JSON list of C-alpha atoms in Angstrom, two decimals:
[
{"chain": "M", "resi": 275, "resn": "MET", "atom": "CA", "xyz": [13.47, 19.19, -20.63]},
{"chain": "M", "resi": 276, "resn": "THR", "atom": "CA", "xyz": [11.74, 19.86, -23.91]},
{"chain": "M", "resi": 277, "resn": "SER", "atom": "CA", "xyz": [9.85, 17.23, -25.86]},
{"chain": "M", "resi": 278, "resn": "THR", "atom": "CA", "xyz": [11.75, 14.90, -28.16]},
{"chain": "M", "resi": 279, "resn": "ASP", "atom": "CA", "xyz": [8.75, 14.78, -30.48]},
{"chain": "M", "resi": 280, "resn": "PRO", "atom": "CA", "xyz": [8.75, 17.61, -33.05]},
{"chain": "M", "resi": 281, "resn": "THR", "atom": "CA", "xyz": [4.98, 17.28, -33.49]},
{"chain": "M", "resi": 282, "resn": "ALA", "atom": "CA", "xyz": [4.27, 17.94, -29.80]},
{"chain": "M", "resi": 283, "resn": "SER", "atom": "CA", "xyz": [2.88, 21.24, -28.58]},
{"chain": "M", "resi": 284, "resn": "PRO", "atom": "CA", "xyz": [4.74, 22.04, -25.34]},
{"chain": "M", "resi": 285, "resn": "ASP", "atom": "CA", "xyz": [2.47, 24.98, -24.58]},
{"chain": "M", "resi": 286, "resn": "GLU", "atom": "CA", "xyz": [-0.68, 22.86, -24.61]},
{"chain": "M", "resi": 287, "resn": "PRO", "atom": "CA", "xyz": [-2.05, 22.81, -21.04]},
{"chain": "M", "resi": 288, "resn": "VAL", "atom": "CA", "xyz": [-2.15, 19.51, -19.17]},
{"chain": "M", "resi": 289, "resn": "ARG", "atom": "CA", "xyz": [-5.61, 18.59, -17.95]},
{"chain": "M", "resi": 290, "resn": "SER", "atom": "CA", "xyz": [-5.79, 18.33, -14.18]},
{"chain": "M", "resi": 291, "resn": "VAL", "atom": "CA", "xyz": [-8.03, 17.27, -11.31]},
{"chain": "M", "resi": 292, "resn": "VAL", "atom": "CA", "xyz": [-6.93, 20.34, -9.31]},
{"chain": "M", "resi": 293, "resn": "ARG", "atom": "CA", "xyz": [-9.79, 22.66, -8.37]},
{"chain": "M", "resi": 294, "resn": "PRO", "atom": "CA", "xyz": [-9.81, 26.01, -6.51]},
{"chain": "M", "resi": 295, "resn": "GLU", "atom": "CA", "xyz": [-10.88, 24.20, -3.34]},
{"chain": "M", "resi": 296, "resn": "THR", "atom": "CA", "xyz": [-8.10, 21.58, -3.57]},
{"chain": "M", "resi": 297, "resn": "GLY", "atom": "CA", "xyz": [-5.94, 21.66, -0.44]},
{"chain": "M", "resi": 298, "resn": "LEU", "atom": "CA", "xyz": [-2.20, 22.29, -0.48]},
{"chain": "M", "resi": 299, "resn": "GLY", "atom": "CA", "xyz": [-1.29, 18.70, 0.40]},
{"chain": "M", "resi": 300, "resn": "GLN", "atom": "CA", "xyz": [-3.33, 17.33, -2.48]},
{"chain": "M", "resi": 301, "resn": "ARG", "atom": "CA", "xyz": [-1.94, 19.94, -4.87]},
{"chain": "M", "resi": 302, "resn": "LEU", "atom": "CA", "xyz": [1.60, 18.94, -3.93]},
{"chain": "M", "resi": 303, "resn": "ALA", "atom": "CA", "xyz": [0.77, 15.25, -4.38]},
{"chain": "M", "resi": 304, "resn": "PHE", "atom": "CA", "xyz": [-0.85, 15.81, -7.78]},
{"chain": "M", "resi": 305, "resn": "GLU", "atom": "CA", "xyz": [2.10, 17.90, -8.95]},
{"chain": "M", "resi": 306, "resn": "ALA", "atom": "CA", "xyz": [4.66, 15.35, -7.73]},
{"chain": "M", "resi": 307, "resn": "LEU", "atom": "CA", "xyz": [2.87, 12.44, -9.38]},
{"chain": "M", "resi": 308, "resn": "THR", "atom": "CA", "xyz": [2.55, 14.37, -12.63]},
{"chain": "M", "resi": 309, "resn": "LEU", "atom": "CA", "xyz": [6.27, 15.10, -12.58]},
{"chain": "M", "resi": 310, "resn": "GLY", "atom": "CA", "xyz": [6.98, 11.49, -11.62]},
{"chain": "M", "resi": 311, "resn": "VAL", "atom": "CA", "xyz": [5.14, 10.19, -14.67]},
{"chain": "M", "resi": 312, "resn": "GLU", "atom": "CA", "xyz": [7.00, 12.69, -16.84]},
{"chain": "M", "resi": 313, "resn": "TYR", "atom": "CA", "xyz": [10.28, 11.46, -15.32]},
{"chain": "M", "resi": 314, "resn": "ALA", "atom": "CA", "xyz": [9.42, 7.93, -16.49]},
{"chain": "M", "resi": 315, "resn": "TYR", "atom": "CA", "xyz": [8.83, 9.22, -20.02]},
{"chain": "M", "resi": 316, "resn": "ILE", "atom": "CA", "xyz": [11.88, 11.54, -20.08]},
{"chain": "M", "resi": 317, "resn": "SER", "atom": "CA", "xyz": [14.16, 8.80, -18.77]},
{"chain": "M", "resi": 318, "resn": "ALA", "atom": "CA", "xyz": [12.57, 6.16, -21.02]},
{"chain": "M", "resi": 319, "resn": "VAL", "atom": "CA", "xyz": [11.93, 3.82, -18.11]},
{"chain": "M", "resi": 320, "resn": "PRO", "atom": "CA", "xyz": [10.10, 0.92, -19.74]},
{"chain": "M", "resi": 321, "resn": "GLY", "atom": "CA", "xyz": [6.93, -0.49, -18.27]},
{"chain": "M", "resi": 322, "resn": "HIS", "atom": "CA", "xyz": [3.48, 0.33, -17.01]},
{"chain": "M", "resi": 323, "resn": "VAL", "atom": "CA", "xyz": [2.23, 2.55, -14.18]},
{"chain": "M", "resi": 324, "resn": "ALA", "atom": "CA", "xyz": [0.49, 1.22, -11.08]},
{"chain": "M", "resi": 325, "resn": "GLU", "atom": "CA", "xyz": [-1.32, 2.62, -8.08]},
{"chain": "M", "resi": 326, "resn": "PHE", "atom": "CA", "xyz": [-2.02, 0.64, -4.92]},
{"chain": "M", "resi": 327, "resn": "GLY", "atom": "CA", "xyz": [-4.80, 2.28, -2.93]},
{"chain": "M", "resi": 328, "resn": "THR", "atom": "CA", "xyz": [-7.15, 4.36, -5.05]},
{"chain": "M", "resi": 329, "resn": "MET", "atom": "CA", "xyz": [-9.90, 5.63, -2.71]},
{"chain": "M", "resi": 330, "resn": "SER", "atom": "CA", "xyz": [-11.45, 8.72, -4.35]},
{"chain": "M", "resi": 331, "resn": "GLY", "atom": "CA", "xyz": [-9.67, 8.16, -7.66]},
{"chain": "M", "resi": 332, "resn": "SER", "atom": "CA", "xyz": [-8.13, 11.65, -7.67]},
{"chain": "M", "resi": 333, "resn": "THR", "atom": "CA", "xyz": [-4.51, 10.48, -7.83]},
{"chain": "M", "resi": 334, "resn": "ALA", "atom": "CA", "xyz": [-5.40, 7.77, -10.36]},
{"chain": "M", "resi": 335, "resn": "LYS", "atom": "CA", "xyz": [-6.96, 10.40, -12.59]},
{"chain": "M", "resi": 336, "resn": "THR", "atom": "CA", "xyz": [-3.94, 12.66, -12.10]},
{"chain": "M", "resi": 337, "resn": "ILE", "atom": "CA", "xyz": [-1.69, 9.82, -13.27]},
{"chain": "M", "resi": 338, "resn": "ALA", "atom": "CA", "xyz": [-3.97, 9.10, -16.22]},
{"chain": "M", "resi": 339, "resn": "HIS", "atom": "CA", "xyz": [-3.82, 12.75, -17.35]},
{"chain": "M", "resi": 340, "resn": "ALA", "atom": "CA", "xyz": [-0.03, 12.73, -17.01]},
{"chain": "M", "resi": 341, "resn": "MET", "atom": "CA", "xyz": [0.27, 9.54, -19.05]},
{"chain": "M", "resi": 342, "resn": "VAL", "atom": "CA", "xyz": [-1.82, 10.98, -21.88]},
{"chain": "M", "resi": 343, "resn": "ASP", "atom": "CA", "xyz": [0.37, 14.06, -21.84]},
{"chain": "M", "resi": 344, "resn": "GLY", "atom": "CA", "xyz": [3.51, 11.90, -21.84]},
{"chain": "M", "resi": 345, "resn": "ASP", "atom": "CA", "xyz": [2.21, 9.89, -24.79]},
{"chain": "M", "resi": 346, "resn": "HIS", "atom": "CA", "xyz": [1.85, 13.13, -26.71]},
{"chain": "M", "resi": 347, "resn": "ARG", "atom": "CA", "xyz": [5.06, 14.88, -25.70]},
{"chain": "M", "resi": 348, "resn": "TYR", "atom": "CA", "xyz": [7.40, 11.90, -25.83]},
{"chain": "M", "resi": 349, "resn": "ALA", "atom": "CA", "xyz": [5.93, 9.84, -28.66]},
{"chain": "M", "resi": 350, "resn": "LEU", "atom": "CA", "xyz": [9.12, 9.84, -30.70]},
{"chain": "M", "resi": 351, "resn": "SER", "atom": "CA", "xyz": [11.28, 8.87, -27.70]},
{"chain": "M", "resi": 352, "resn": "GLU", "atom": "CA", "xyz": [8.89, 6.06, -26.79]},
{"chain": "M", "resi": 353, "resn": "ARG", "atom": "CA", "xyz": [9.07, 4.66, -30.34]},
{"chain": "M", "resi": 354, "resn": "MET", "atom": "CA", "xyz": [12.86, 4.93, -30.56]},
{"chain": "M", "resi": 355, "resn": "HIS", "atom": "CA", "xyz": [13.31, 3.17, -27.21]},
{"chain": "M", "resi": 356, "resn": "GLY", "atom": "CA", "xyz": [10.91, 0.44, -28.25]},
{"chain": "M", "resi": 357, "resn": "ILE", "atom": "CA", "xyz": [8.55, 1.10, -25.35]},
{"chain": "M", "resi": 358, "resn": "ASP", "atom": "CA", "xyz": [5.12, -0.41, -25.90]},
{"chain": "M", "resi": 359, "resn": "GLN", "atom": "CA", "xyz": [1.95, 1.46, -24.98]},
{"chain": "M", "resi": 360, "resn": "ARG", "atom": "CA", "xyz": [1.85, 1.94, -21.25]},
{"chain": "M", "resi": 361, "resn": "LEU", "atom": "CA", "xyz": [-1.12, 0.72, -19.24]},
{"chain": "M", "resi": 362, "resn": "LEU", "atom": "CA", "xyz": [-2.46, 2.02, -15.93]},
{"chain": "M", "resi": 363, "resn": "TYR", "atom": "CA", "xyz": [-2.96, -0.70, -13.29]},
{"chain": "M", "resi": 364, "resn": "LEU", "atom": "CA", "xyz": [-5.16, 0.23, -10.32]},
{"chain": "M", "resi": 365, "resn": "PHE", "atom": "CA", "xyz": [-5.27, -1.99, -7.24]},
{"chain": "M", "resi": 366, "resn": "ASP", "atom": "CA", "xyz": [-7.64, -1.67, -4.30]},
{"chain": "M", "resi": 367, "resn": "SER", "atom": "CA", "xyz": [-9.82, -3.83, -2.08]},
{"chain": "M", "resi": 368, "resn": "PHE", "atom": "CA", "xyz": [-12.71, -1.41, -2.70]},
{"chain": "M", "resi": 369, "resn": "GLU", "atom": "CA", "xyz": [-13.79, -2.35, 0.83]},
{"chain": "M", "resi": 370, "resn": "GLY", "atom": "CA", "xyz": [-11.66, 0.11, 2.78]},
{"chain": "M", "resi": 371, "resn": "PHE", "atom": "CA", "xyz": [-8.97, -0.95, 5.26]},
{"chain": "M", "resi": 372, "resn": "PRO", "atom": "CA", "xyz": [-8.72, -4.61, 6.22]},
{"chain": "M", "resi": 373, "resn": "LYS", "atom": "CA", "xyz": [-9.00, -5.89, 9.77]},
{"chain": "M", "resi": 374, "resn": "THR", "atom": "CA", "xyz": [-5.60, -5.59, 11.44]},
{"chain": "M", "resi": 375, "resn": "SER", "atom": "CA", "xyz": [-3.98, -8.99, 11.94]},
{"chain": "M", "resi": 376, "resn": "ASN", "atom": "CA", "xyz": [-0.38, -8.17, 12.89]},
{"chain": "M", "resi": 377, "resn": "ALA", "atom": "CA", "xyz": [1.35, -6.56, 15.85]},
{"chain": "M", "resi": 378, "resn": "VAL", "atom": "CA", "xyz": [3.10, -3.83, 13.85]},
{"chain": "M", "resi": 379, "resn": "ASP", "atom": "CA", "xyz": [-0.12, -2.31, 12.53]},
{"chain": "M", "resi": 380, "resn": "ALA", "atom": "CA", "xyz": [-1.99, -2.89, 15.79]},
{"chain": "M", "resi": 381, "resn": "ALA", "atom": "CA", "xyz": [0.56, -0.74, 17.64]},
{"chain": "M", "resi": 382, "resn": "SER", "atom": "CA", "xyz": [0.61, 2.08, 15.08]},
{"chain": "M", "resi": 383, "resn": "PRO", "atom": "CA", "xyz": [-0.95, 5.37, 16.27]},
{"chain": "M", "resi": 384, "resn": "HIS", "atom": "CA", "xyz": [-3.95, 5.53, 13.92]},
{"chain": "M", "resi": 385, "resn": "VAL", "atom": "CA", "xyz": [-4.90, 1.87, 14.32]},
{"chain": "M", "resi": 386, "resn": "ALA", "atom": "CA", "xyz": [-4.39, 1.86, 18.09]},
{"chain": "M", "resi": 387, "resn": "THR", "atom": "CA", "xyz": [-6.83, 4.76, 18.44]},
{"chain": "M", "resi": 388, "resn": "ASN", "atom": "CA", "xyz": [-9.34, 3.28, 15.95]},
{"chain": "M", "resi": 389, "resn": "VAL", "atom": "CA", "xyz": [-8.91, 6.19, 13.54]},
{"chain": "M", "resi": 390, "resn": "TRP", "atom": "CA", "xyz": [-8.01, 3.50, 11.01]},
{"chain": "M", "resi": 391, "resn": "GLY", "atom": "CA", "xyz": [-10.11, 0.37, 11.08]},
{"chain": "M", "resi": 392, "resn": "PRO", "atom": "CA", "xyz": [-12.01, -2.06, 8.86]},
{"chain": "M", "resi": 393, "resn": "GLY", "atom": "CA", "xyz": [-13.91, -0.24, 6.12]},
{"chain": "M", "resi": 394, "resn": "VAL", "atom": "CA", "xyz": [-12.19, 3.13, 6.63]},
{"chain": "M", "resi": 395, "resn": "ALA", "atom": "CA", "xyz": [-11.02, 4.90, 3.43]},
{"chain": "M", "resi": 396, "resn": "ARG", "atom": "CA", "xyz": [-13.53, 3.17, 1.21]},
{"chain": "M", "resi": 397, "resn": "GLY", "atom": "CA", "xyz": [-14.04, 5.26, -1.92]},
{"chain": "M", "resi": 398, "resn": "LEU", "atom": "CA", "xyz": [-15.10, 4.69, -5.51]},
{"chain": "M", "resi": 399, "resn": "THR", "atom": "CA", "xyz": [-16.24, 1.29, -6.68]},
{"chain": "M", "resi": 400, "resn": "ALA", "atom": "CA", "xyz": [-14.09, -0.60, -9.18]},
{"chain": "M", "resi": 401, "resn": "GLU", "atom": "CA", "xyz": [-16.58, 0.22, -11.92]},
{"chain": "M", "resi": 402, "resn": "GLU", "atom": "CA", "xyz": [-16.64, 3.92, -11.06]},
{"chain": "M", "resi": 403, "resn": "LEU", "atom": "CA", "xyz": [-12.86, 4.11, -10.98]},
{"chain": "M", "resi": 404, "resn": "HIS", "atom": "CA", "xyz": [-12.49, 2.36, -14.32]},
{"chain": "M", "resi": 405, "resn": "GLY", "atom": "CA", "xyz": [-15.08, 4.64, -15.88]},
{"chain": "M", "resi": 406, "resn": "GLU", "atom": "CA", "xyz": [-13.46, 7.86, -14.68]},
{"chain": "M", "resi": 407, "resn": "CYS", "atom": "CA", "xyz": [-9.96, 6.86, -15.80]},
{"chain": "M", "resi": 408, "resn": "ALA", "atom": "CA", "xyz": [-11.26, 5.38, -19.07]},
{"chain": "M", "resi": 409, "resn": "ALA", "atom": "CA", "xyz": [-12.81, 8.76, -19.88]},
{"chain": "M", "resi": 410, "resn": "ILE", "atom": "CA", "xyz": [-9.29, 10.23, -19.75]},
{"chain": "M", "resi": 411, "resn": "MET", "atom": "CA", "xyz": [-7.13, 7.63, -21.51]},
{"chain": "M", "resi": 412, "resn": "GLY", "atom": "CA", "xyz": [-9.47, 5.00, -22.97]},
{"chain": "M", "resi": 413, "resn": "GLY", "atom": "CA", "xyz": [-10.80, 1.88, -21.29]},
{"chain": "M", "resi": 414, "resn": "ASP", "atom": "CA", "xyz": [-8.40, -0.46, -23.09]},
{"chain": "M", "resi": 415, "resn": "ARG", "atom": "CA", "xyz": [-5.48, 1.09, -21.21]},
{"chain": "M", "resi": 416, "resn": "VAL", "atom": "CA", "xyz": [-6.97, 0.87, -17.71]},
{"chain": "M", "resi": 417, "resn": "ARG", "atom": "CA", "xyz": [-6.71, -2.33, -15.66]},
{"chain": "M", "resi": 418, "resn": "VAL", "atom": "CA", "xyz": [-8.59, -2.30, -12.36]},
{"chain": "M", "resi": 419, "resn": "VAL", "atom": "CA", "xyz": [-7.72, -5.18, -10.02]},
{"chain": "M", "resi": 420, "resn": "PRO", "atom": "CA", "xyz": [-10.15, -5.45, -7.09]},
{"chain": "M", "resi": 421, "resn": "GLY", "atom": "CA", "xyz": [-9.38, -7.48, -3.97]},
{"chain": "M", "resi": 422, "resn": "TRP", "atom": "CA", "xyz": [-6.97, -7.77, -1.04]},
{"chain": "M", "resi": 423, "resn": "TYR", "atom": "CA", "xyz": [-3.36, -7.51, -2.20]},
{"chain": "M", "resi": 424, "resn": "ASN", "atom": "CA", "xyz": [-2.24, -10.73, -0.52]},
{"chain": "M", "resi": 425, "resn": "GLU", "atom": "CA", "xyz": [-4.87, -12.56, -2.57]},
{"chain": "M", "resi": 426, "resn": "THR", "atom": "CA", "xyz": [-4.70, -10.78, -5.95]},
{"chain": "M", "resi": 427, "resn": "LEU", "atom": "CA", "xyz": [-0.98, -10.10, -6.39]},
{"chain": "M", "resi": 428, "resn": "PRO", "atom": "CA", "xyz": [0.25, -13.72, -6.16]},
{"chain": "M", "resi": 429, "resn": "LYS", "atom": "CA", "xyz": [-2.06, -14.50, -9.10]},
{"chain": "M", "resi": 430, "resn": "LEU", "atom": "CA", "xyz": [-0.73, -11.64, -11.23]},
{"chain": "M", "resi": 431, "resn": "SER", "atom": "CA", "xyz": [1.88, -12.31, -13.89]},
{"chain": "M", "resi": 432, "resn": "GLY", "atom": "CA", "xyz": [5.48, -11.93, -12.81]},
{"chain": "M", "resi": 433, "resn": "ASP", "atom": "CA", "xyz": [6.31, -10.85, -16.37]},
{"chain": "M", "resi": 434, "resn": "LEU", "atom": "CA", "xyz": [4.82, -7.40, -15.89]},
{"chain": "M", "resi": 435, "resn": "ARG", "atom": "CA", "xyz": [7.24, -4.50, -15.52]},
{"chain": "M", "resi": 436, "resn": "PHE", "atom": "CA", "xyz": [6.49, -1.14, -13.96]},
{"chain": "M", "resi": 437, "resn": "ALA", "atom": "CA", "xyz": [8.03, 2.27, -14.60]},
{"chain": "M", "resi": 438, "resn": "LEU", "atom": "CA", "xyz": [6.23, 4.02, -11.73]},
{"chain": "M", "resi": 439, "resn": "VAL", "atom": "CA", "xyz": [4.39, 2.71, -8.70]},
{"chain": "M", "resi": 440, "resn": "SER", "atom": "CA", "xyz": [2.29, 4.84, -6.35]},
{"chain": "M", "resi": 441, "resn": "VAL", "atom": "CA", "xyz": [1.83, 3.18, -2.94]},
{"chain": "M", "resi": 442, "resn": "ASP", "atom": "CA", "xyz": [-1.00, 4.58, -0.83]},
{"chain": "M", "resi": 443, "resn": "CYS", "atom": "CA", "xyz": [-1.43, 1.56, 1.44]},
{"chain": "M", "resi": 444, "resn": "ASP", "atom": "CA", "xyz": [-1.06, 3.19, 4.88]},
{"chain": "M", "resi": 445, "resn": "LEU", "atom": "CA", "xyz": [-0.62, -0.12, 6.71]},
{"chain": "M", "resi": 446, "resn": "TYR", "atom": "CA", "xyz": [2.49, -2.25, 7.10]},
{"chain": "M", "resi": 447, "resn": "GLU", "atom": "CA", "xyz": [0.79, -5.49, 6.09]},
{"chain": "M", "resi": 448, "resn": "SER", "atom": "CA", "xyz": [-0.74, -4.05, 2.92]},
{"chain": "M", "resi": 449, "resn": "THR", "atom": "CA", "xyz": [2.53, -2.39, 1.91]},
{"chain": "M", "resi": 450, "resn": "ALA", "atom": "CA", "xyz": [4.41, -5.61, 2.59]},
{"chain": "M", "resi": 451, "resn": "SER", "atom": "CA", "xyz": [2.15, -7.49, 0.17]},
{"chain": "M", "resi": 452, "resn": "VAL", "atom": "CA", "xyz": [2.86, -4.88, -2.53]},
{"chain": "M", "resi": 453, "resn": "LEU", "atom": "CA", "xyz": [6.62, -4.97, -1.96]},
{"chain": "M", "resi": 454, "resn": "GLU", "atom": "CA", "xyz": [6.69, -8.76, -1.96]},
{"chain": "M", "resi": 455, "resn": "TYR", "atom": "CA", "xyz": [5.25, -8.64, -5.47]},
{"chain": "M", "resi": 456, "resn": "LEU", "atom": "CA", "xyz": [7.27, -5.65, -6.67]},
{"chain": "M", "resi": 457, "resn": "LEU", "atom": "CA", "xyz": [10.65, -6.55, -5.18]},
{"chain": "M", "resi": 458, "resn": "GLY", "atom": "CA", "xyz": [10.31, -10.28, -4.66]},
{"chain": "M", "resi": 459, "resn": "LYS", "atom": "CA", "xyz": [9.19, -10.97, -8.22]},
{"chain": "M", "resi": 460, "resn": "GLN", "atom": "CA", "xyz": [11.30, -8.09, -9.56]},
{"chain": "M", "resi": 461, "resn": "THR", "atom": "CA", "xyz": [8.39, -6.60, -11.48]},
{"chain": "M", "resi": 462, "resn": "TYR", "atom": "CA", "xyz": [10.11, -3.21, -11.57]},
{"chain": "M", "resi": 463, "resn": "SER", "atom": "CA", "xyz": [12.17, -1.84, -14.43]},
{"chain": "M", "resi": 464, "resn": "ASP", "atom": "CA", "xyz": [15.56, -0.26, -13.89]},
{"chain": "M", "resi": 465, "resn": "GLY", "atom": "CA", "xyz": [14.75, 3.32, -12.92]},
{"chain": "M", "resi": 466, "resn": "CYS", "atom": "CA", "xyz": [11.24, 2.56, -11.62]},
{"chain": "M", "resi": 467, "resn": "ALA", "atom": "CA", "xyz": [9.97, 5.37, -9.39]},
{"chain": "M", "resi": 468, "resn": "VAL", "atom": "CA", "xyz": [8.16, 4.40, -6.18]},
{"chain": "M", "resi": 469, "resn": "PHE", "atom": "CA", "xyz": [5.99, 6.99, -4.43]},
{"chain": "M", "resi": 470, "resn": "PHE", "atom": "CA", "xyz": [4.90, 6.37, -0.83]},
{"chain": "M", "resi": 471, "resn": "ASP", "atom": "CA", "xyz": [1.97, 8.56, 0.16]},
{"chain": "M", "resi": 472, "resn": "ASP", "atom": "CA", "xyz": [2.00, 7.85, 3.93]},
{"chain": "M", "resi": 473, "resn": "TRP", "atom": "CA", "xyz": [5.71, 7.53, 4.71]},
{"chain": "M", "resi": 474, "resn": "TYR", "atom": "CA", "xyz": [5.67, 9.87, 7.72]},
{"chain": "M", "resi": 475, "resn": "CYS", "atom": "CA", "xyz": [2.04, 9.53, 8.80]},
{"chain": "M", "resi": 476, "resn": "ASN", "atom": "CA", "xyz": [2.93, 7.52, 11.93]},
{"chain": "M", "resi": 477, "resn": "ARG", "atom": "CA", "xyz": [4.60, 10.49, 13.64]},
{"chain": "M", "resi": 478, "resn": "GLY", "atom": "CA", "xyz": [7.55, 9.92, 11.35]},
{"chain": "M", "resi": 479, "resn": "SER", "atom": "CA", "xyz": [8.43, 6.65, 13.09]},
{"chain": "M", "resi": 480, "resn": "PRO", "atom": "CA", "xyz": [10.39, 4.03, 11.11]},
{"chain": "M", "resi": 481, "resn": "ASP", "atom": "CA", "xyz": [8.75, 1.31, 13.22]},
{"chain": "M", "resi": 482, "resn": "PHE", "atom": "CA", "xyz": [5.40, 1.36, 11.42]},
{"chain": "M", "resi": 483, "resn": "GLY", "atom": "CA", "xyz": [3.64, 1.36, 8.09]},
{"chain": "M", "resi": 484, "resn": "GLU", "atom": "CA", "xyz": [5.29, 2.05, 4.76]},
{"chain": "M", "resi": 485, "resn": "GLN", "atom": "CA", "xyz": [8.65, 3.00, 6.31]},
{"chain": "M", "resi": 486, "resn": "LYS", "atom": "CA", "xyz": [9.08, -0.31, 8.10]},
{"chain": "M", "resi": 487, "resn": "ALA", "atom": "CA", "xyz": [7.84, -2.36, 5.12]},
{"chain": "M", "resi": 488, "resn": "TRP", "atom": "CA", "xyz": [10.32, -0.63, 2.79]},
{"chain": "M", "resi": 489, "resn": "ALA", "atom": "CA", "xyz": [13.21, -1.19, 5.22]},
{"chain": "M", "resi": 490, "resn": "ASP", "atom": "CA", "xyz": [12.28, -4.86, 5.72]},
{"chain": "M", "resi": 491, "resn": "TYR", "atom": "CA", "xyz": [11.78, -5.76, 2.07]},
{"chain": "M", "resi": 492, "resn": "THR", "atom": "CA", "xyz": [14.66, -3.79, 0.54]},
{"chain": "M", "resi": 493, "resn": "ALA", "atom": "CA", "xyz": [16.90, -5.58, 3.07]},
{"chain": "M", "resi": 494, "resn": "LYS", "atom": "CA", "xyz": [15.28, -8.95, 2.37]},
{"chain": "M", "resi": 495, "resn": "TYR", "atom": "CA", "xyz": [15.84, -8.70, -1.38]},
{"chain": "M", "resi": 496, "resn": "LYS", "atom": "CA", "xyz": [19.04, -6.60, -1.23]},
{"chain": "M", "resi": 497, "resn": "VAL", "atom": "CA", "xyz": [17.54, -3.95, -3.49]},
{"chain": "M", "resi": 498, "resn": "ARG", "atom": "CA", "xyz": [19.57, -1.03, -4.82]},
{"chain": "M", "resi": 499, "resn": "TYR", "atom": "CA", "xyz": [17.75, 2.29, -4.83]},
{"chain": "M", "resi": 500, "resn": "THR", "atom": "CA", "xyz": [18.13, 6.05, -4.83]},
{"chain": "M", "resi": 501, "resn": "ASP", "atom": "CA", "xyz": [16.31, 8.13, -2.20]},
{"chain": "M", "resi": 502, "resn": "TRP", "atom": "CA", "xyz": [14.52, 10.71, -4.35]},
{"chain": "M", "resi": 503, "resn": "GLY", "atom": "CA", "xyz": [13.39, 12.87, -1.44]},
{"chain": "M", "resi": 504, "resn": "PRO", "atom": "CA", "xyz": [10.08, 14.14, 0.02]},
{"chain": "M", "resi": 505, "resn": "TYR", "atom": "CA", "xyz": [6.74, 13.70, -1.68]},
{"chain": "M", "resi": 506, "resn": "SER", "atom": "CA", "xyz": [3.95, 16.10, -0.68]},
{"chain": "M", "resi": 507, "resn": "ILE", "atom": "CA", "xyz": [3.59, 16.47, 3.12]},
{"chain": "M", "resi": 508, "resn": "VAL", "atom": "CA", "xyz": [4.00, 12.99, 4.65]},
{"chain": "M", "resi": 509, "resn": "GLY", "atom": "CA", "xyz": [5.28, 11.08, 1.62]},
{"chain": "M", "resi": 510, "resn": "ARG", "atom": "CA", "xyz": [8.65, 10.03, 0.21]},
{"chain": "M", "resi": 511, "resn": "LYS", "atom": "CA", "xyz": [9.82, 8.71, -3.15]},
{"chain": "M", "resi": 512, "resn": "PHE", "atom": "CA", "xyz": [12.58, 6.42, -4.39]},
{"chain": "M", "resi": 513, "resn": "ILE", "atom": "CA", "xyz": [14.07, 5.13, -7.66]},
{"chain": "M", "resi": 514, "resn": "LEU", "atom": "CA", "xyz": [14.81, 1.40, -7.99]},
{"chain": "M", "resi": 515, "resn": "HIS", "atom": "CA", "xyz": [17.83, -0.01, -9.80]},
{"chain": "M", "resi": 516, "resn": "ARG", "atom": "CA", "xyz": [18.33, -3.45, -11.33]}
]
């Protein structure tokens, strides 16, 4: 689809975090997230963009680049739909994985073998993440929320609405906390895209992680959604409906 803004330059290259040494899986993830953000702009899905699980900051920066590009290409559409400036919300404990406290995660392959454990997947600090994303889209548009999801999300406003949510939580319990906020408080807009980074990482089993959390919470809140298909290598994406 071409831009709806006559002042946009469709041939202008989009800045990217992709480097020659970037692996195929990461390239596919970056491309999918970039297209996902553009979907939100093309479809005029109102709301902000959020990522849960930021680690190295590479996907957060990919999203930030895509949002800047969307602002430019779809400025007229955004104005005509009455969509306010979109913010980027970034959630992480910044302490790595939590200690497992439930039977579902304890039995999952990576936790059971201690591949995943407390402190694993710790990446950038909150300050570093904010700085790197602020350099792309301006600090006033970046909201970094440090802390465990089950502690920070209940304190967050239920009036927020999201157009795209990237879930890189790995564990069932962490994903459940995110979905309780997203689905339970209905903080998603109609058409909100949800990207799960680790959907198939537990040998594809629906009994663990993000797959089980999605099944449990969409059933709990009787959520309508469209299965949008695969995302990168072990991910999957969906579109929520109000």
